[in-house]
PDB file of C-alpha atoms in Angstrom:
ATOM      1  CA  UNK A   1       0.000   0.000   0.000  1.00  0.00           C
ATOM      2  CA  UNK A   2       1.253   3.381  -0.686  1.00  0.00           C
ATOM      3  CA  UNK A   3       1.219   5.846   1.448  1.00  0.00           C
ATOM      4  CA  UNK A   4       0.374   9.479  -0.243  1.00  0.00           C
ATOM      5  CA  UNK A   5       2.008  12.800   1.409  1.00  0.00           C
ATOM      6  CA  UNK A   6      -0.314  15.764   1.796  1.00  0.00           C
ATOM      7  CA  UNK A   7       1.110  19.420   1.212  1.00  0.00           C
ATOM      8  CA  UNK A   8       0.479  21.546   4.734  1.00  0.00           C
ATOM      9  CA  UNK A   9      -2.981  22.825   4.829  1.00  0.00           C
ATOM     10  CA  UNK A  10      -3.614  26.484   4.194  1.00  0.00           C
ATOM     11  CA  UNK A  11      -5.392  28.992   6.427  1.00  0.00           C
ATOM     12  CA  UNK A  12      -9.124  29.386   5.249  1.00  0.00           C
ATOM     13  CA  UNK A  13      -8.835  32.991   4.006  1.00  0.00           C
ATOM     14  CA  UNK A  14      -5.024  32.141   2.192  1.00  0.00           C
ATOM     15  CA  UNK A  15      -6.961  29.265   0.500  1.00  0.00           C
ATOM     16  CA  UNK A  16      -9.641  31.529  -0.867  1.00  0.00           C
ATOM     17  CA  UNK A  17      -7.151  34.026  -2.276  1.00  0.00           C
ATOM     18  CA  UNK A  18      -4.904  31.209  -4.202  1.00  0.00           C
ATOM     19  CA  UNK A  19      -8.048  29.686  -5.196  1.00  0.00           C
ATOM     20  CA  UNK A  20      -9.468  33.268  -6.464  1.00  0.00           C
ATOM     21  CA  UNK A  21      -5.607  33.754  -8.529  1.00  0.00           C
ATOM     22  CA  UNK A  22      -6.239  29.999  -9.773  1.00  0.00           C
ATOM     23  CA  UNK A  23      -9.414  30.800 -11.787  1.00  0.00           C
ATOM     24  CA  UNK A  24      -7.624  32.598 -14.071  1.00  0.00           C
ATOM     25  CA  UNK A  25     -10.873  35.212 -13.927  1.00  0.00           C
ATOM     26  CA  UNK A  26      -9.979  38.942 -15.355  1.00  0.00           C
ATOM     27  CA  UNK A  27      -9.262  41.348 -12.899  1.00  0.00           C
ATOM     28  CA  UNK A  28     -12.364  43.467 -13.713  1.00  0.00           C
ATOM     29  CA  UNK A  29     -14.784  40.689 -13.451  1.00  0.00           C
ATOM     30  CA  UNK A  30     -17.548  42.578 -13.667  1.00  0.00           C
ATOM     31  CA  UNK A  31     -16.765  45.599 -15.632  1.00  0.00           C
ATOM     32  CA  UNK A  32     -17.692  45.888 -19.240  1.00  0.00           C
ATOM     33  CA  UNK A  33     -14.770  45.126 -21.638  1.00  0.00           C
ATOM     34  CA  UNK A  34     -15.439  48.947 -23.473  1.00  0.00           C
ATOM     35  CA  UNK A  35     -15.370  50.737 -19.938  1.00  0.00           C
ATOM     36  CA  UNK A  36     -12.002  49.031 -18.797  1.00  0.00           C
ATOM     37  CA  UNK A  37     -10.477  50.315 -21.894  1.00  0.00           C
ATOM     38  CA  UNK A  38     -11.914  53.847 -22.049  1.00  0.00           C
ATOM     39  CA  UNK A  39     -10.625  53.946 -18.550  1.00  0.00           C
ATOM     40  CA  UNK A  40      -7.235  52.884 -20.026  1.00  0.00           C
ATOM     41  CA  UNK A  41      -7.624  55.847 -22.785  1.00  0.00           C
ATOM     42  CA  UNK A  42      -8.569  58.518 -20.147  1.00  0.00           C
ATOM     43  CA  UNK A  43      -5.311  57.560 -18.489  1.00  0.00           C
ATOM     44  CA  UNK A  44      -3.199  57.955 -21.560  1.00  0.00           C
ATOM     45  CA  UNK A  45      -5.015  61.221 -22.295  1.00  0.00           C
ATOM     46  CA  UNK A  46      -4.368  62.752 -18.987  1.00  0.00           C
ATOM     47  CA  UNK A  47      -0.584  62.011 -19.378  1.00  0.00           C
ATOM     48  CA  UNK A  48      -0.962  63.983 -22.877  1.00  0.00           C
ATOM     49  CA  UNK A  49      -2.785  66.841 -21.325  1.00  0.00           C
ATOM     50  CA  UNK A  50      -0.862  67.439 -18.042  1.00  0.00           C
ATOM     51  CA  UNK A  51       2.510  67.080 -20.595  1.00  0.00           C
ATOM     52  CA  UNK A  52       0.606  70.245 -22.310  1.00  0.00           C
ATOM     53  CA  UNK A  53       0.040  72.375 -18.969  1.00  0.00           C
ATOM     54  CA  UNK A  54       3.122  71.781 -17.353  1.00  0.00           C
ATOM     55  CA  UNK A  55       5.340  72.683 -20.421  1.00  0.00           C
ATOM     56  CA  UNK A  56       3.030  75.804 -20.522  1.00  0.00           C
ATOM     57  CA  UNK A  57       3.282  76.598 -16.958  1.00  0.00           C
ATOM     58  CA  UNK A  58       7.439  76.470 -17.687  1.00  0.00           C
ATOM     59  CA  UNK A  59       6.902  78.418 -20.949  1.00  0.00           C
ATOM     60  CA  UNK A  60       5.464  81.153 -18.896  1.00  0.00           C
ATOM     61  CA  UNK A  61       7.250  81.208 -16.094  1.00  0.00           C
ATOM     62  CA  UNK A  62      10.689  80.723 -17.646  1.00  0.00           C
ATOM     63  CA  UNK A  63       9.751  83.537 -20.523  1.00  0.00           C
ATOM     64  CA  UNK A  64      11.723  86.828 -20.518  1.00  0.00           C
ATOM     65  CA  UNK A  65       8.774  88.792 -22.082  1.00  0.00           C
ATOM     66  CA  UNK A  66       5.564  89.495 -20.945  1.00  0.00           C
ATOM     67  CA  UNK A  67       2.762  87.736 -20.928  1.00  0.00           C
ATOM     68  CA  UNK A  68      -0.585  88.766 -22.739  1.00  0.00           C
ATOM     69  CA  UNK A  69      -3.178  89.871 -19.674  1.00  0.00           C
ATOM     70  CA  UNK A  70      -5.674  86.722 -20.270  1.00  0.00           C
ATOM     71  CA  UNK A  71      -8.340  89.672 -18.831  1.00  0.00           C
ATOM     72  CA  UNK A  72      -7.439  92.209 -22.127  1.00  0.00           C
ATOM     73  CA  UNK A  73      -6.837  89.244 -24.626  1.00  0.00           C
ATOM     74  CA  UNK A  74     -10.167  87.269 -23.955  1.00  0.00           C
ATOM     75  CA  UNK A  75     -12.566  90.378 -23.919  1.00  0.00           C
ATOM     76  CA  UNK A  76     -15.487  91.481 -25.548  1.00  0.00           C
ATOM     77  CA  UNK A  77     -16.952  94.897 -26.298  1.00  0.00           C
ATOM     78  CA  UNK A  78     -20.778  95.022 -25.684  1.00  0.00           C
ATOM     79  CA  UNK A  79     -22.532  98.430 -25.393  1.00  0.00           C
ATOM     80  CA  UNK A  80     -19.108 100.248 -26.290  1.00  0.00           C
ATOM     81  CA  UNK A  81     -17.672  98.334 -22.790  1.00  0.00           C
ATOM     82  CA  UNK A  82     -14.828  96.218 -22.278  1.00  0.00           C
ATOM     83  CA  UNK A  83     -16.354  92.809 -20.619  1.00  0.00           C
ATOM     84  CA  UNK A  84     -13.135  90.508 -19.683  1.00  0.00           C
ATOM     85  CA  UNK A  85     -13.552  86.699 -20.118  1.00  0.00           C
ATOM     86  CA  UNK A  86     -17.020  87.090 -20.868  1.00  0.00           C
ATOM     87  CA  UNK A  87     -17.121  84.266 -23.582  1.00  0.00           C
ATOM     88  CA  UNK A  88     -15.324  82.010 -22.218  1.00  0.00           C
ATOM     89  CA  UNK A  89     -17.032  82.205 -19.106  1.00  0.00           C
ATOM     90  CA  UNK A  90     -20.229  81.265 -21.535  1.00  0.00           C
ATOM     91  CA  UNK A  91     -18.431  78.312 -22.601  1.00  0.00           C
ATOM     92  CA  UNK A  92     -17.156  76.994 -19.103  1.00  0.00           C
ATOM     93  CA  UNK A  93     -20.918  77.584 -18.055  1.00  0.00           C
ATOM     94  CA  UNK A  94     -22.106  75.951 -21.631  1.00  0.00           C
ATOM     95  CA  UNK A  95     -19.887  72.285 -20.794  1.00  0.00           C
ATOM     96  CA  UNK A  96     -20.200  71.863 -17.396  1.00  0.00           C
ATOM     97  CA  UNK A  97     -24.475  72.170 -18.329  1.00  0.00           C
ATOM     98  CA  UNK A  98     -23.365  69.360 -20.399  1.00  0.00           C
ATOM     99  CA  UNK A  99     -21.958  67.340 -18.216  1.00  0.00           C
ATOM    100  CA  UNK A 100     -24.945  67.181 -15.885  1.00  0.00           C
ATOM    101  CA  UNK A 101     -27.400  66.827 -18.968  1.00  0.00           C
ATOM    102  CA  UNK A 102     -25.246  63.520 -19.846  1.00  0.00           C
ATOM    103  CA  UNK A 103     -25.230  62.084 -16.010  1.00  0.00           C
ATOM    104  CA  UNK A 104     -29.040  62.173 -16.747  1.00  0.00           C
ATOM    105  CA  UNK A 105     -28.992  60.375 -20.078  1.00  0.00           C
ATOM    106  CA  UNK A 106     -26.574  57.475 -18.168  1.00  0.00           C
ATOM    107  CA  UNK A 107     -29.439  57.057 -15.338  1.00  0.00           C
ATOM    108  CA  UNK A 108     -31.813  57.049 -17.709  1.00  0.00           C
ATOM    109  CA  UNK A 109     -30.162  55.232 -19.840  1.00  0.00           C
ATOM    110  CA  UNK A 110     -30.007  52.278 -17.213  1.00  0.00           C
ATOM    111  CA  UNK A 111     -33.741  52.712 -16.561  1.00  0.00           C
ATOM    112  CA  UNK A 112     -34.408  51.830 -20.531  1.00  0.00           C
ATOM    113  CA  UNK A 113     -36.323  55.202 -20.644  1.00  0.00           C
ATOM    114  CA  UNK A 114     -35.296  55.451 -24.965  1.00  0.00           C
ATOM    115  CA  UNK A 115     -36.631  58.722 -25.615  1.00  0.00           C
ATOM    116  CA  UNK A 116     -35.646  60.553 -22.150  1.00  0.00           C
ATOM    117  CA  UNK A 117     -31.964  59.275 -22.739  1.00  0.00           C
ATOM    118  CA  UNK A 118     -32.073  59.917 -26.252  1.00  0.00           C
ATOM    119  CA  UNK A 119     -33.070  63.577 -26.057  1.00  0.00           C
ATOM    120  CA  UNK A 120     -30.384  64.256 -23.149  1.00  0.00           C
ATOM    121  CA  UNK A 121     -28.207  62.568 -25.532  1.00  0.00           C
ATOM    122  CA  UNK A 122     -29.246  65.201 -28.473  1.00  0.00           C
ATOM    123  CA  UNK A 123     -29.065  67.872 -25.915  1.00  0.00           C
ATOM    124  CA  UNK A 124     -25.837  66.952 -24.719  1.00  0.00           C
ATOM    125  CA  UNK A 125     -24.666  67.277 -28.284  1.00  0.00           C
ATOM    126  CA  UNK A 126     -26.159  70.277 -28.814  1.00  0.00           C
ATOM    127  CA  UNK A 127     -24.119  72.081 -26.089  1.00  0.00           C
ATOM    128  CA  UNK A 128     -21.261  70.105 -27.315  1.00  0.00           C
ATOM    129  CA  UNK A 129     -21.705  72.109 -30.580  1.00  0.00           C
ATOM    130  CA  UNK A 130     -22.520  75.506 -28.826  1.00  0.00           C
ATOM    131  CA  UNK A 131     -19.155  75.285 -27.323  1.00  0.00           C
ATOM    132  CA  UNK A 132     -17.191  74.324 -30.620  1.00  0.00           C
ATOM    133  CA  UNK A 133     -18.864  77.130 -32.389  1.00  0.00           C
ATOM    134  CA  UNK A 134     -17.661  79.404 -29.385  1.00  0.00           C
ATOM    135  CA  UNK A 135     -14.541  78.310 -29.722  1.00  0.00           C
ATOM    136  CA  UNK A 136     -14.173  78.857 -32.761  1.00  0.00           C
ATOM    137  CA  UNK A 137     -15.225  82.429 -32.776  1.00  0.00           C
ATOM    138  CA  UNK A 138     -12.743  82.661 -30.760  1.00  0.00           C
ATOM    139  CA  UNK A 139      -9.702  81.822 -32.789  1.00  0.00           C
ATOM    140  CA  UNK A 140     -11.023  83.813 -35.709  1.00  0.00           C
ATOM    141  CA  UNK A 141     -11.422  86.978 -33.342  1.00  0.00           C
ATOM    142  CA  UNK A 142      -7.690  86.227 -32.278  1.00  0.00           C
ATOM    143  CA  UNK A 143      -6.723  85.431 -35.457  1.00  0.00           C
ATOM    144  CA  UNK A 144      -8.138  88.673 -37.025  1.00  0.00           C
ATOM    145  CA  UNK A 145      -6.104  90.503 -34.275  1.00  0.00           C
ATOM    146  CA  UNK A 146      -2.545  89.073 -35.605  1.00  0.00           C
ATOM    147  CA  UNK A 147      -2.080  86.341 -32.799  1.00  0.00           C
ATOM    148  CA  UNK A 148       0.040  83.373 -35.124  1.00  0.00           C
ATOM    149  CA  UNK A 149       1.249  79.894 -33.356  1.00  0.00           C
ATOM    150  CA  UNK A 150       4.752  81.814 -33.920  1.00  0.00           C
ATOM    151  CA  UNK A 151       3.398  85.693 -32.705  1.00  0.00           C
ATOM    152  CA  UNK A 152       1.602  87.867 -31.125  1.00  0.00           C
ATOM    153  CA  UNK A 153       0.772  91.530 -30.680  1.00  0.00           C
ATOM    154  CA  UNK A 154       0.483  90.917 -26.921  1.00  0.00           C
ATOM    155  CA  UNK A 155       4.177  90.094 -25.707  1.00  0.00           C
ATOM    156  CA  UNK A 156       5.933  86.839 -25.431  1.00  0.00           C
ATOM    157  CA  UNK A 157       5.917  84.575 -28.671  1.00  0.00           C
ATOM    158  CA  UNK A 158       4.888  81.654 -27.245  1.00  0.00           C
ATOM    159  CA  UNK A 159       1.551  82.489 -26.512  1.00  0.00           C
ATOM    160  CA  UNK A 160       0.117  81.796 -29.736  1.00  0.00           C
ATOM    161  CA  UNK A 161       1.598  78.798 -29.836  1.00  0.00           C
ATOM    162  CA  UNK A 162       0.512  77.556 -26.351  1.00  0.00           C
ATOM    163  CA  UNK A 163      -3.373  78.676 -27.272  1.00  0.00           C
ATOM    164  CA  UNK A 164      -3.405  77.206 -30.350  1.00  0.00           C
ATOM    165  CA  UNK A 165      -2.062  73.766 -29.107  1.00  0.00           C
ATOM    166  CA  UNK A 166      -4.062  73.484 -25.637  1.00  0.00           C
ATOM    167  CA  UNK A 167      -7.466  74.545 -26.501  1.00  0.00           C
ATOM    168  CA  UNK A 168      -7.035  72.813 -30.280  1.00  0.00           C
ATOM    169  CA  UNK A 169      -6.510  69.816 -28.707  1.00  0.00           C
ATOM    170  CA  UNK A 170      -9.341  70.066 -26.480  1.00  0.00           C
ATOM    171  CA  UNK A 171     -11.667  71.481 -29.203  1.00  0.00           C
ATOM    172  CA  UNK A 172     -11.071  68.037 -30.889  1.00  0.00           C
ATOM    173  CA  UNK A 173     -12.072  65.972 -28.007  1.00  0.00           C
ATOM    174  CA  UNK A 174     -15.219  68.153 -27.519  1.00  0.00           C
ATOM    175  CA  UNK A 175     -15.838  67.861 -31.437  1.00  0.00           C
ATOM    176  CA  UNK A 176     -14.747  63.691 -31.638  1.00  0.00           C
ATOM    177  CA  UNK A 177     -17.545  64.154 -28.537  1.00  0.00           C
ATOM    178  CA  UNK A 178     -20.652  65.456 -30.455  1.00  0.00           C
ATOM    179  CA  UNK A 179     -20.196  63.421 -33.167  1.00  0.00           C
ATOM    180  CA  UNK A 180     -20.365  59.740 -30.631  1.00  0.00           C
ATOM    181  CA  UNK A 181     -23.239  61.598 -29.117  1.00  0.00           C
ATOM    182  CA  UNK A 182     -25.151  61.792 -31.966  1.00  0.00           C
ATOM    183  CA  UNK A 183     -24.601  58.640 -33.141  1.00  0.00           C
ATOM    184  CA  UNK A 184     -25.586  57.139 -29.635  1.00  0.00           C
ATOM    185  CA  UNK A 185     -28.593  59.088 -29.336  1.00  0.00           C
ATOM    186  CA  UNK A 186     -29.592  57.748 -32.744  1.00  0.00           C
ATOM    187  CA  UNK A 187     -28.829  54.541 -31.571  1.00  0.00           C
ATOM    188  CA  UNK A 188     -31.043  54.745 -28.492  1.00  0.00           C
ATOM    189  CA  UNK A 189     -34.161  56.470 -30.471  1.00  0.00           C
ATOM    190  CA  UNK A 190     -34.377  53.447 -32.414  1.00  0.00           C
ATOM    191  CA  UNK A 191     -34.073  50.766 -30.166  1.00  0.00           C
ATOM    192  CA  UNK A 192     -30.742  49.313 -31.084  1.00  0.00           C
ATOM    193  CA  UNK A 193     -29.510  49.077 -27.882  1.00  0.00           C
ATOM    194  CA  UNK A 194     -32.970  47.521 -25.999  1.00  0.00           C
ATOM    195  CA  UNK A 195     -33.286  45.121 -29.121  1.00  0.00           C
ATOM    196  CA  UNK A 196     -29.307  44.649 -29.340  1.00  0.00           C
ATOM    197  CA  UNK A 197     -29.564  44.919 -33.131  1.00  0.00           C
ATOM    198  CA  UNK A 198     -25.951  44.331 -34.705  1.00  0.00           C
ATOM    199  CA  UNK A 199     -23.938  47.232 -35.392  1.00  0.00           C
ATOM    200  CA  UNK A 200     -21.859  50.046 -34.280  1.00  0.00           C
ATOM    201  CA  UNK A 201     -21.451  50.537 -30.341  1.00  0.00           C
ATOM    202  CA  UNK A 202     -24.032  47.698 -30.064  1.00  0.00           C
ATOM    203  CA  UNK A 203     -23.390  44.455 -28.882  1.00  0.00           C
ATOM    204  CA  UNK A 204     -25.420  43.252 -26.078  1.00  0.00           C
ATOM    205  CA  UNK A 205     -29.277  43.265 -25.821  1.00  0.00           C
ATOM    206  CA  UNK A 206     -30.878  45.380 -23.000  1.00  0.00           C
ATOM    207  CA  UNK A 207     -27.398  46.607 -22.199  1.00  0.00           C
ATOM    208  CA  UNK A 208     -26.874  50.563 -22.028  1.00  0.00           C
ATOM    209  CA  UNK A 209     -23.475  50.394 -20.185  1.00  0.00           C
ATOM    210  CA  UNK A 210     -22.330  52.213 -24.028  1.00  0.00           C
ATOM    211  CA  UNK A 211     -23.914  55.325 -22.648  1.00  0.00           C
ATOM    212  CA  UNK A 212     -22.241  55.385 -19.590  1.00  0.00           C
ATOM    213  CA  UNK A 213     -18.794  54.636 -21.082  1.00  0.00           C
ATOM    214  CA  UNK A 214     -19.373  57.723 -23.494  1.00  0.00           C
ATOM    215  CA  UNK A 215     -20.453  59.479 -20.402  1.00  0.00           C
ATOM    216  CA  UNK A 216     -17.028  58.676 -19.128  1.00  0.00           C
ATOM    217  CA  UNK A 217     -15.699  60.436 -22.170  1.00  0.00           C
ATOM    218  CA  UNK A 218     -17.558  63.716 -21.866  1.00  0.00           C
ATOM    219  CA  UNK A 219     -16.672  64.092 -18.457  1.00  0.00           C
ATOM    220  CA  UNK A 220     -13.551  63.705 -18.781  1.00  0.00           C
ATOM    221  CA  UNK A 221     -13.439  66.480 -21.367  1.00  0.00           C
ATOM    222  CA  UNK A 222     -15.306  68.584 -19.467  1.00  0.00           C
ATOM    223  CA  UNK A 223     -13.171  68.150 -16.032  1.00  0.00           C
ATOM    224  CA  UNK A 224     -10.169  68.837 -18.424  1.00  0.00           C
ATOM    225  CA  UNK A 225     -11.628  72.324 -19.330  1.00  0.00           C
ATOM    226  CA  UNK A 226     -11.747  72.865 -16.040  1.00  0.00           C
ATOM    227  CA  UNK A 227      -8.136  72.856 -15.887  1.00  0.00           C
ATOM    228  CA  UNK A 228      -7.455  74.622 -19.043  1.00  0.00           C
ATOM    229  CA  UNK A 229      -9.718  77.494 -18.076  1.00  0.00           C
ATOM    230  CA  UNK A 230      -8.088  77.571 -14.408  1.00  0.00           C
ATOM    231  CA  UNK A 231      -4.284  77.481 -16.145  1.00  0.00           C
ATOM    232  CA  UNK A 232      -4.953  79.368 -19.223  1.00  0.00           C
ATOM    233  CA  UNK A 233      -7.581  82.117 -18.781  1.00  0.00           C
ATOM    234  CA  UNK A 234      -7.433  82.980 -15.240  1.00  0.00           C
ATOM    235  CA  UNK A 235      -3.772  82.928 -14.298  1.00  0.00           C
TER     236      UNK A 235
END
């Protein structure tokens, strides 16, 4: 008869752990494949963006010229007065609305109410849009005023440069934004996601957790304006 030799025995919660490793289960068990890696993309992104504030803040602080007044620069006239940061004050106003219009369309979303999350969705987008258009009214007023990636009638070179990079970059993101929106909220209003018809962003019946990971998205954008407004406009 052999005799067979038993390994020690392991401690109840020890054995639960190397049992857990053993399954070879993911480590996000129960997190949608699409939000683990949009979580991974926001992390790359905010490596890209804080890269682009800090080597402004050095810009600026290492500069020998003087730096455009952000107050004078960013101002409209209205009634024959000078309003500072008026506009973009709009536009911080405009995206953080947004971002609050898209938290509903996620719970809604996740309470298969199509047409609530669907118009939040189109909503969302349209203030998306609003704040592109701003924007962009904003670089042709600067523009029209001689400010160049490589000049500016304002001081220190590098100005134009540092606008033109930061807030392009973000402009994109809001733009690449509006146009996932829109194709989500058409997505919703017909009942692709509920029915889980084949396609684009749709994958699972009954499963809305798309919205939420574009939700991720447009947050993120939004909490990076927060920074670019804070660094940019009112320093």
């Amino acid at each position: 008869m052999v005799e067979t030799t038993r390994g020690p025995t392991l401690e109840p919660g020890l054995r639960g752990l190397v049992t857990d490793l053993a399954s070879d289960q993911r480590a996000f068990k129960n997190v949608p494949w699409s939000k683990a890696m949009m979580w991974l993309f926001l992390l790359s992104d905010i490596f890209i963006f804080a890269c682009f504030l800090v080597g402004y803040m050095q810009v600026r602080i290492t500069t020998t010229v003087a730096w455009p007044n952000a107050s004078d620069v960013f101002a409209l006239e209205l009634g024959g007065r000078h309003v500072p940061l008026l506009l973009i004050a709009i536009m911080t106003f405009i995206l953080i609305s947004s971002s609050g219009t898209m938290a509903l369309a996620v719970k809604f979303g996740y309470e298969q109410r199509r047409l609530a999350t669907g118009g939040l969705l189109i909503l969302t987008a349209l203030l998306g849009a609003s704040f592109v258009g701003m924007q962009a009214f904003e670089w042709t007023k600067l523009i029209g005023e001689g400010v160049r990636p490589w000049s500016n009638p304002w001081g220190a070179e590098q100005f134009g440069a540092a606008f033109f990079l930061i807030t392009g970059f973000h402009g994109t993101h809001v733009s690449i934004g509006v146009l996932f929106l829109i194709i989500m909220a058409v997505k919703v209003m017909r009942g692709s996601l509920a029915a889980g018809h084949p396609g684009f962003l749709t994958r699972r019946r009954g499963r809305y957790e798309m919205v939420e990971t574009l939700g991720l998205y447009w947050h993120f954008v939004d909490l990076v304006w927060v920074f670019i407004f804070a660094f940019f406009y009112l320093w």
